[in-house]
Tab-separated table of C-alpha atoms in Angstrom:
chain	number	residue	atom	x	y	z
A	1	ALA	CA	19.920	-16.841	-16.184
A	2	ALA	CA	16.262	-15.711	-16.348
A	3	PRO	CA	15.261	-12.414	-16.346
A	4	GLY	CA	15.299	-10.879	-12.265
A	5	THR	CA	18.139	-13.160	-11.274
A	6	VAL	CA	20.780	-11.111	-9.031
A	7	VAL	CA	24.194	-11.990	-10.618
A	8	GLY	CA	26.235	-10.115	-8.839
A	9	TRP	CA	26.938	-6.842	-6.976
A	10	LEU	CA	28.948	-3.493	-8.324
A	11	LEU	CA	30.550	-1.644	-5.288
A	12	CYS	CA	31.564	2.140	-6.859
A	13	LYS	CA	33.979	3.894	-4.686
A	14	ALA	CA	34.927	7.690	-4.589
A	15	VAL	CA	38.938	7.935	-3.551
A	16	LEU	CA	41.330	10.936	-3.273
A	17	ALA	CA	43.219	11.233	-6.556
A	18	GLU	CA	46.038	12.672	-4.466
A	19	ASP	CA	47.253	13.393	-0.926
A	20	ALA	CA	44.805	16.305	1.159
A	21	SER	CA	45.167	18.013	4.403
A	22	TYR	CA	42.778	15.297	6.050
A	23	ALA	CA	43.503	12.205	4.376
A	24	PRO	CA	46.266	10.463	1.962
A	25	LYS	CA	45.799	9.790	-1.895
A	26	GLY	CA	43.783	6.550	-2.213
A	27	HIS	CA	41.095	7.042	0.975
A	28	CYS	CA	37.584	6.117	0.311
A	29	VAL	CA	35.461	9.437	0.648
A	30	ALA	CA	32.227	7.767	-0.402
A	31	GLN	CA	31.484	3.815	-1.410
A	32	GLU	CA	27.951	2.817	-2.492
A	33	GLN	CA	26.915	-1.113	-3.822
A	34	PHE	CA	24.337	-1.845	-6.434
A	35	VAL	CA	22.751	-5.522	-7.183
A	36	CYS	CA	23.196	-6.200	-10.567
A	37	VAL	CA	19.963	-8.090	-11.908
A	38	VAL	CA	19.613	-9.556	-15.259
A	39	GLY	CA	16.715	-7.612	-17.056
A	40	ALA	CA	16.863	-4.916	-14.734
A	41	SER	CA	15.404	-2.624	-16.919
A	42	LYS	CA	12.053	-3.926	-16.569
A	43	PRO	CA	10.567	-5.325	-13.568
A	44	PRO	CA	10.057	-9.144	-13.541
A	45	PHE	CA	6.204	-9.167	-14.006
A	46	VAL	CA	4.186	-11.239	-16.895
A	47	TYR	CA	1.773	-8.113	-17.905
A	48	MET	CA	-1.378	-10.171	-18.647
A	49	LEU	CA	-3.868	-9.163	-16.015
A	50	PRO	CA	-6.766	-10.241	-14.683
A	51	PRO	CA	-9.961	-8.305	-14.027
A	52	LEU	CA	-9.361	-6.006	-11.129
A	53	GLN	CA	-10.883	-7.094	-7.607
A	54	PRO	CA	-11.707	-4.101	-5.162
A	55	LEU	CA	-10.752	-4.121	-1.653
A	56	ALA	CA	-12.640	-3.076	1.347
A	57	ASP	CA	-9.902	0.030	1.804
A	58	GLY	CA	-9.933	1.271	-1.836
A	59	PRO	CA	-6.936	-0.224	-3.155
A	60	VAL	CA	-6.813	-3.029	-5.751
A	61	VAL	CA	-4.839	-5.706	-6.250
A	62	GLN	CA	-3.717	-8.065	-9.076
A	63	ARG	CA	-1.730	-11.156	-9.554
A	64	PRO	CA	-0.603	-10.831	-12.907
A	65	SER	CA	1.253	-13.938	-12.162
A	66	ARG	CA	3.071	-16.355	-9.752
A	67	ASP	CA	6.028	-13.869	-9.916
A	68	GLY	CA	4.152	-10.961	-8.054
A	69	TYR	CA	1.372	-8.454	-7.529
A	70	ILE	CA	0.334	-5.117	-8.604
A	71	VAL	CA	-1.464	-3.010	-6.117
A	72	ARG	CA	-3.326	0.196	-7.440
A	73	ALA	CA	-4.523	2.616	-5.207
A	74	PRO	CA	-5.949	6.237	-5.696
A	75	ALA	CA	-2.399	8.061	-4.771
A	76	TYR	CA	0.184	5.065	-6.351
A	77	GLU	CA	0.783	2.164	-8.101
A	78	ALA	CA	3.045	-0.583	-6.259
A	79	ARG	CA	4.545	-3.749	-7.996
A	80	LEU	CA	5.779	-6.484	-5.687
A	81	CYS	CA	8.257	-9.312	-6.551
A	82	SER	CA	7.357	-12.816	-4.732
A	83	ALA	CA	10.847	-14.101	-5.635
A	84	THR	CA	13.221	-11.647	-4.340
A	85	GLY	CA	10.351	-10.297	-1.438
A	86	ALA	CA	10.702	-6.858	-2.771
A	87	MET	CA	8.735	-3.784	-3.808
A	88	VAL	CA	10.241	-3.650	-7.358
A	89	GLY	CA	8.155	-0.108	-8.112
A	90	LEU	CA	6.360	2.467	-6.744
A	91	ALA	CA	4.602	5.299	-8.954
A	92	SER	CA	2.469	8.186	-8.055
A	93	ALA	CA	-1.016	8.649	-9.137
A	94	ASP	CA	0.334	10.885	-12.612
A	95	GLY	CA	2.577	8.014	-13.500
A	96	THR	CA	6.174	9.479	-12.018
A	97	GLN	CA	8.320	6.770	-10.833
A	98	LEU	CA	9.416	6.997	-7.226
A	99	PHE	CA	12.204	4.542	-7.491
A	100	HIS	CA	13.761	2.085	-9.984
A	101	PRO	CA	13.327	-1.314	-10.041
A	102	ILE	CA	17.095	-2.195	-9.486
A	103	GLY	CA	16.750	-0.165	-6.204
A	104	SER	CA	13.759	-1.659	-5.008
A	105	SER	CA	12.721	-1.907	-1.470
A	106	ARG	CA	15.124	-4.690	-0.519
A	107	HIS	CA	16.864	-4.256	2.883
A	108	CYS	CA	20.140	-3.321	3.591
A	109	PHE	CA	22.257	-3.525	6.332
A	110	TYR	CA	25.381	-1.774	5.479
A	111	ARG	CA	26.584	1.618	4.409
A	112	ALA	CA	29.612	3.316	3.661
A	113	ALA	CA	31.724	3.363	6.195
A	114	THR	CA	32.582	7.310	7.557
A	115	ASP	CA	36.576	7.830	9.176
A	116	ASN	CA	35.096	7.393	12.648
A	117	ASP	CA	33.717	3.465	11.436
A	118	ILE	CA	37.299	2.640	10.692
A	119	GLY	CA	39.226	4.727	13.282
A	120	GLY	CA	40.479	1.283	14.467
A	121	VAL	CA	43.837	-0.996	14.263
A	122	GLU	CA	43.905	-1.154	10.758
A	123	MET	CA	43.886	2.762	10.291
A	124	PHE	CA	46.593	3.241	12.984
A	125	VAL	CA	48.898	0.058	13.233
A	126	PRO	CA	47.815	-1.148	9.358
A	127	LYS	CA	50.983	-4.071	9.565
A	128	LEU	CA	49.357	-5.578	12.798
A	129	ALA	CA	46.115	-5.814	11.504
A	130	SER	CA	45.910	-9.351	10.933
A	131	ILE	CA	47.493	-10.156	14.019
A	132	ILE	CA	45.556	-8.378	16.416
A	133	ARG	CA	41.998	-8.979	14.703
A	134	ARG	CA	42.949	-12.803	15.588
A	135	ILE	CA	44.221	-11.852	19.215
A	136	LYS	CA	41.456	-9.336	19.987
A	137	PRO	CA	38.987	-8.260	17.524
A	138	SER	CA	37.375	-5.685	19.957
A	139	ALA	CA	40.730	-3.417	18.927
A	140	MET	CA	39.156	-3.273	15.357
A	141	SER	CA	37.176	-0.915	13.966
A	142	TYR	CA	33.080	-0.652	13.865
A	143	ALA	CA	33.868	-1.470	9.779
A	144	ASP	CA	35.900	-4.215	10.211
A	145	ASP	CA	33.290	-5.845	12.754
A	146	TRP	CA	30.420	-5.482	9.719
A	147	HIS	CA	32.810	-7.391	7.198
A	148	ARG	CA	33.888	-10.244	9.900
A	149	MET	CA	30.149	-10.573	10.002
A	150	GLY	CA	29.345	-10.578	6.508
A	151	LEU	CA	27.046	-7.397	6.794
A	152	HIS	CA	28.433	-5.948	3.516
A	153	ASN	CA	27.445	-9.022	1.182
A	154	LEU	CA	24.525	-10.355	2.221
A	155	THR	CA	21.612	-12.555	0.095
A	156	ALA	CA	18.377	-12.379	1.054
A	157	VAL	CA	16.348	-15.868	0.461
A	158	VAL	CA	13.098	-15.768	0.675
A	159	LYS	CA	11.163	-18.226	3.006
A	160	ASN	CA	7.334	-16.937	2.841
A	161	GLU	CA	5.048	-14.365	1.422
A	162	ALA	CA	1.691	-13.963	1.644
A	163	TRP	CA	-1.263	-11.160	0.435
A	164	ARG	CA	-3.906	-10.554	3.037
A	165	PRO	CA	-6.681	-9.402	1.520
A	166	ASN	CA	-8.459	-8.765	4.914
A	167	GLU	CA	-6.056	-6.259	5.872
A	168	ASN	CA	-4.661	-4.987	2.488
A	169	GLN	CA	-1.117	-6.596	3.573
A	170	TRP	CA	1.631	-8.134	2.337
A	171	VAL	CA	3.723	-10.218	4.488
A	172	VAL	CA	7.562	-11.381	3.622
A	173	THR	CA	9.885	-13.624	5.428
A	174	THR	CA	13.379	-13.376	4.197
A	175	HIS	CA	16.577	-15.085	5.897
A	176	HIS	CA	19.794	-12.928	5.307
A	177	VAL	CA	22.606	-15.553	4.712
A	178	TYR	CA	26.383	-14.856	4.388
A	179	LEU	CA	28.272	-17.636	3.276
A	180	SER	CA	25.786	-20.436	3.754
A	181	ALA	CA	25.530	-18.898	6.905
A	182	PRO	CA	22.208	-17.892	8.403
A	183	LEU	CA	22.426	-14.579	10.639
A	184	PHE	CA	18.989	-13.347	11.305
A	185	GLU	CA	15.159	-13.576	10.245
A	186	ILE	CA	13.440	-9.975	8.905
A	187	THR	CA	9.515	-9.834	8.735
A	188	THR	CA	8.506	-6.955	6.708
A	189	THR	CA	4.699	-6.231	6.257
A	190	TYR	CA	3.534	-4.111	3.660
A	191	HIS	CA	0.283	-1.868	4.589
A	192	PHE	CA	-1.223	-0.608	1.787
A	193	LEU	CA	-3.400	2.143	2.580
A	194	PRO	CA	-5.265	4.666	-0.454
A	195	GLN	CA	-2.944	7.502	0.056
A	196	GLU	CA	0.441	6.050	1.354
A	197	VAL	CA	2.223	2.852	1.974
A	198	ARG	CA	3.288	1.746	5.618
A	199	LEU	CA	6.127	-0.787	5.967
A	200	VAL	CA	6.734	-2.473	9.473
A	201	VAL	CA	10.106	-4.665	9.581
A	202	SER	CA	10.674	-6.791	12.720
A	203	ALA	CA	14.073	-8.902	12.788
A	204	ALA	CA	15.298	-11.978	14.956
A	205	PRO	CA	18.684	-13.663	14.948
A	206	LEU	CA	18.868	-17.047	13.735
A	207	PRO	CA	21.019	-19.767	15.275
A	208	ALA	CA	24.337	-20.515	14.043
C-alpha cells in the first residue's frame, strides 16, 4: 500500500487478570483504538516547497504537493493532509511536536465504554442478549447501540477540501461510513490565526 494508506485498526484493551471485588476476571477496564497507517513515521508530504506566500493575518501557507499544505505562523507550524482531511502535524515555534502524525486530528465518535455504558441486558442476562437484541433493542446498553450503529469502526471519506486564502481557513467535508452505509456528514473548518488554531465542527445525518 502507498504511504499514508490506512490498512487497519489496532484495538488495545486492559483487562483484569483475576477476579476483583467490583468485576470478574477478564473485565475490560480501559481500551483504546489506533489507526494503522503505512509509513506512519513520516507525514504524507513531499518536502519540495515553493516560495512562501504571506497571508493577510500573519500565517503563511505552502502547498508542497497535491497531498497537502503546510501552514507556518509565529506560534506554530501545522501540516494538513488532503487525502485524509486531517491535520497530521502540529508543532510549537520551538519545534516541540504537539501530537504524532498517526494520531492526527481525525474525528472519533466512539470512546471506551464505562461500566454504566455496558449496564444493559448483555451484562445481567448475557445468555438472552441475542434474543432480546432482536425483540427489544432499547433494553440493551449504550455500548451495544454504539456497536450496532458502527460508531466503533467508522471510515471517513473526504468529499471535499479547500483552502480559503482570504479567511486563512481550511474547510474539509467528510462522510463517515460503516459497512458502506453513510451515517453522517462532518464539515470541519480550521481557522489559522497567528497564535492559535481554531476548529469549528458541524454534523448532519445522511440519508440511508
